[in-house]
Amino acid sequence: MATTSFCSANHILVGLGGTGGKILRAFKMRMFEEFPTAEERAKLPVALLYVDSTDEMMPKDGRARADFRVMGQDASFTPKEFLNIKAVDVEHILDHIGNYPSVKGIVENAEAVRSAIGSLGQAAGQKRRAGRLLFAANAVAYVNALKDAYARCEAISGDASKKYIYILNSAAL
């Protein structure tokens, strides 16, 4: 049965942090239910981008996660759909804040920030200020990942004029 796509604009959904990732997972699983074949989904100008400081929602060792299975298919996030923002040395950044203009704008006092966030464990220690710092330190990588997501949508739709970006998270950054 042929499926007609009524989606003519490019849509990019960005999930920030764990809650944003859970929303994206639910959306992606729903896409698998509504469009059960890879061919149908490949016609949709929709791209996902999950941004987090932990890879806990990513498949491990190339194996699908059980909580991402839909109708016998693996709906796990792909590497193109994930941006890990933990790959920075926050201590180094705070020690040399003048060398990081993208971060300097949100850090008025490096020592106060260091004191507030403490040692960053997994998931930025669930501290919003630490998440902001990691996000700012990875601004260029985020913009590049967003451009890549848009290029994937545009290749499907063939239309560069219509684009929508949705930011999903539990609270404002």
Short mmCIF file of N, CA, C and O in Angstrom, two decimals, residues 90-91 94 111-121 124-125 127-131 133:
data_model
loop_
_atom_site.label_atom_id
_atom_site.label_comp_id
_atom_site.label_asym_id
_atom_site.label_seq_id
_atom_site.Cartn_x
_atom_site.Cartn_y
_atom_site.Cartn_z
N VAL A 90 35.38 20.65 31.46
CA VAL A 90 34.79 21.83 32.07
C VAL A 90 35.80 22.55 32.97
O VAL A 90 35.86 23.78 32.98
N GLU A 91 36.59 21.80 33.70
CA GLU A 91 37.60 22.42 34.57
C GLU A 91 38.57 23.27 33.75
O GLU A 91 38.90 24.38 34.14
N LEU A 94 36.82 26.47 32.63
CA LEU A 94 36.69 27.45 33.71
C LEU A 94 38.05 28.06 34.09
O LEU A 94 38.12 29.22 34.47
N GLU A 111 34.82 31.15 39.21
CA GLU A 111 34.92 30.48 40.52
C GLU A 111 33.53 30.21 41.11
O GLU A 111 33.32 29.16 41.72
N ALA A 112 32.61 31.15 40.94
CA ALA A 112 31.26 30.94 41.44
C ALA A 112 30.59 29.78 40.70
O ALA A 112 29.89 28.96 41.31
N VAL A 113 30.82 29.70 39.40
CA VAL A 113 30.24 28.59 38.61
C VAL A 113 30.86 27.28 39.05
O VAL A 113 30.17 26.28 39.25
N ARG A 114 32.18 27.26 39.23
CA ARG A 114 32.86 26.05 39.68
C ARG A 114 32.29 25.57 41.01
O ARG A 114 32.02 24.41 41.22
N SER A 115 32.07 26.51 41.90
CA SER A 115 31.51 26.18 43.21
C SER A 115 30.07 25.66 43.09
O SER A 115 29.69 24.72 43.77
N ALA A 116 29.29 26.28 42.21
CA ALA A 116 27.89 25.90 42.06
C ALA A 116 27.71 24.52 41.43
O ALA A 116 26.84 23.76 41.84
N ILE A 117 28.53 24.20 40.42
CA ILE A 117 28.32 22.93 39.73
C ILE A 117 29.12 21.80 40.36
O ILE A 117 28.76 20.63 40.18
N GLY A 118 30.18 22.11 41.08
CA GLY A 118 30.98 21.06 41.70
C GLY A 118 31.55 20.12 40.66
O GLY A 118 31.79 20.48 39.51
N SER A 119 31.74 18.88 41.05
CA SER A 119 32.27 17.87 40.14
C SER A 119 31.15 17.34 39.26
O SER A 119 30.09 16.96 39.75
N LEU A 120 31.39 17.34 37.97
CA LEU A 120 30.36 16.87 37.04
C LEU A 120 30.43 15.37 36.87
O LEU A 120 31.41 14.84 36.36
N GLY A 121 29.40 14.71 37.30
CA GLY A 121 29.30 13.27 37.05
C GLY A 121 28.49 13.06 35.80
O GLY A 121 28.44 13.89 34.91
N ALA A 124 25.65 15.65 33.57
CA ALA A 124 25.96 16.99 34.08
C ALA A 124 25.52 17.14 35.52
O ALA A 124 25.23 18.23 35.99
N GLY A 125 25.46 16.02 36.23
CA GLY A 125 25.07 16.06 37.63
C GLY A 125 23.64 16.53 37.83
O GLY A 125 23.27 16.94 38.91
N LYS A 127 22.39 19.20 36.92
CA LYS A 127 22.43 20.60 37.29
C LYS A 127 22.26 21.44 36.03
O LYS A 127 23.03 21.36 35.10
N ARG A 128 21.23 22.27 36.03
CA ARG A 128 20.91 23.06 34.85
C ARG A 128 22.07 23.98 34.45
O ARG A 128 22.37 24.15 33.29
N ARG A 129 22.73 24.58 35.43
CA ARG A 129 23.85 25.48 35.11
C ARG A 129 24.97 24.70 34.41
O ARG A 129 25.57 25.21 33.47
N ALA A 130 25.24 23.48 34.86
CA ALA A 130 26.27 22.68 34.21
C ALA A 130 25.85 22.32 32.79
O ALA A 130 26.66 22.34 31.87
N GLY A 131 24.58 22.01 32.60
CA GLY A 131 24.08 21.70 31.27
C GLY A 131 24.22 22.88 30.32
O GLY A 131 24.59 22.72 29.16
N LEU A 133 26.46 25.24 30.54
CA LEU A 133 27.89 25.39 30.27
C LEU A 133 28.33 24.38 29.21
O LEU A 133 29.02 24.73 28.25
#
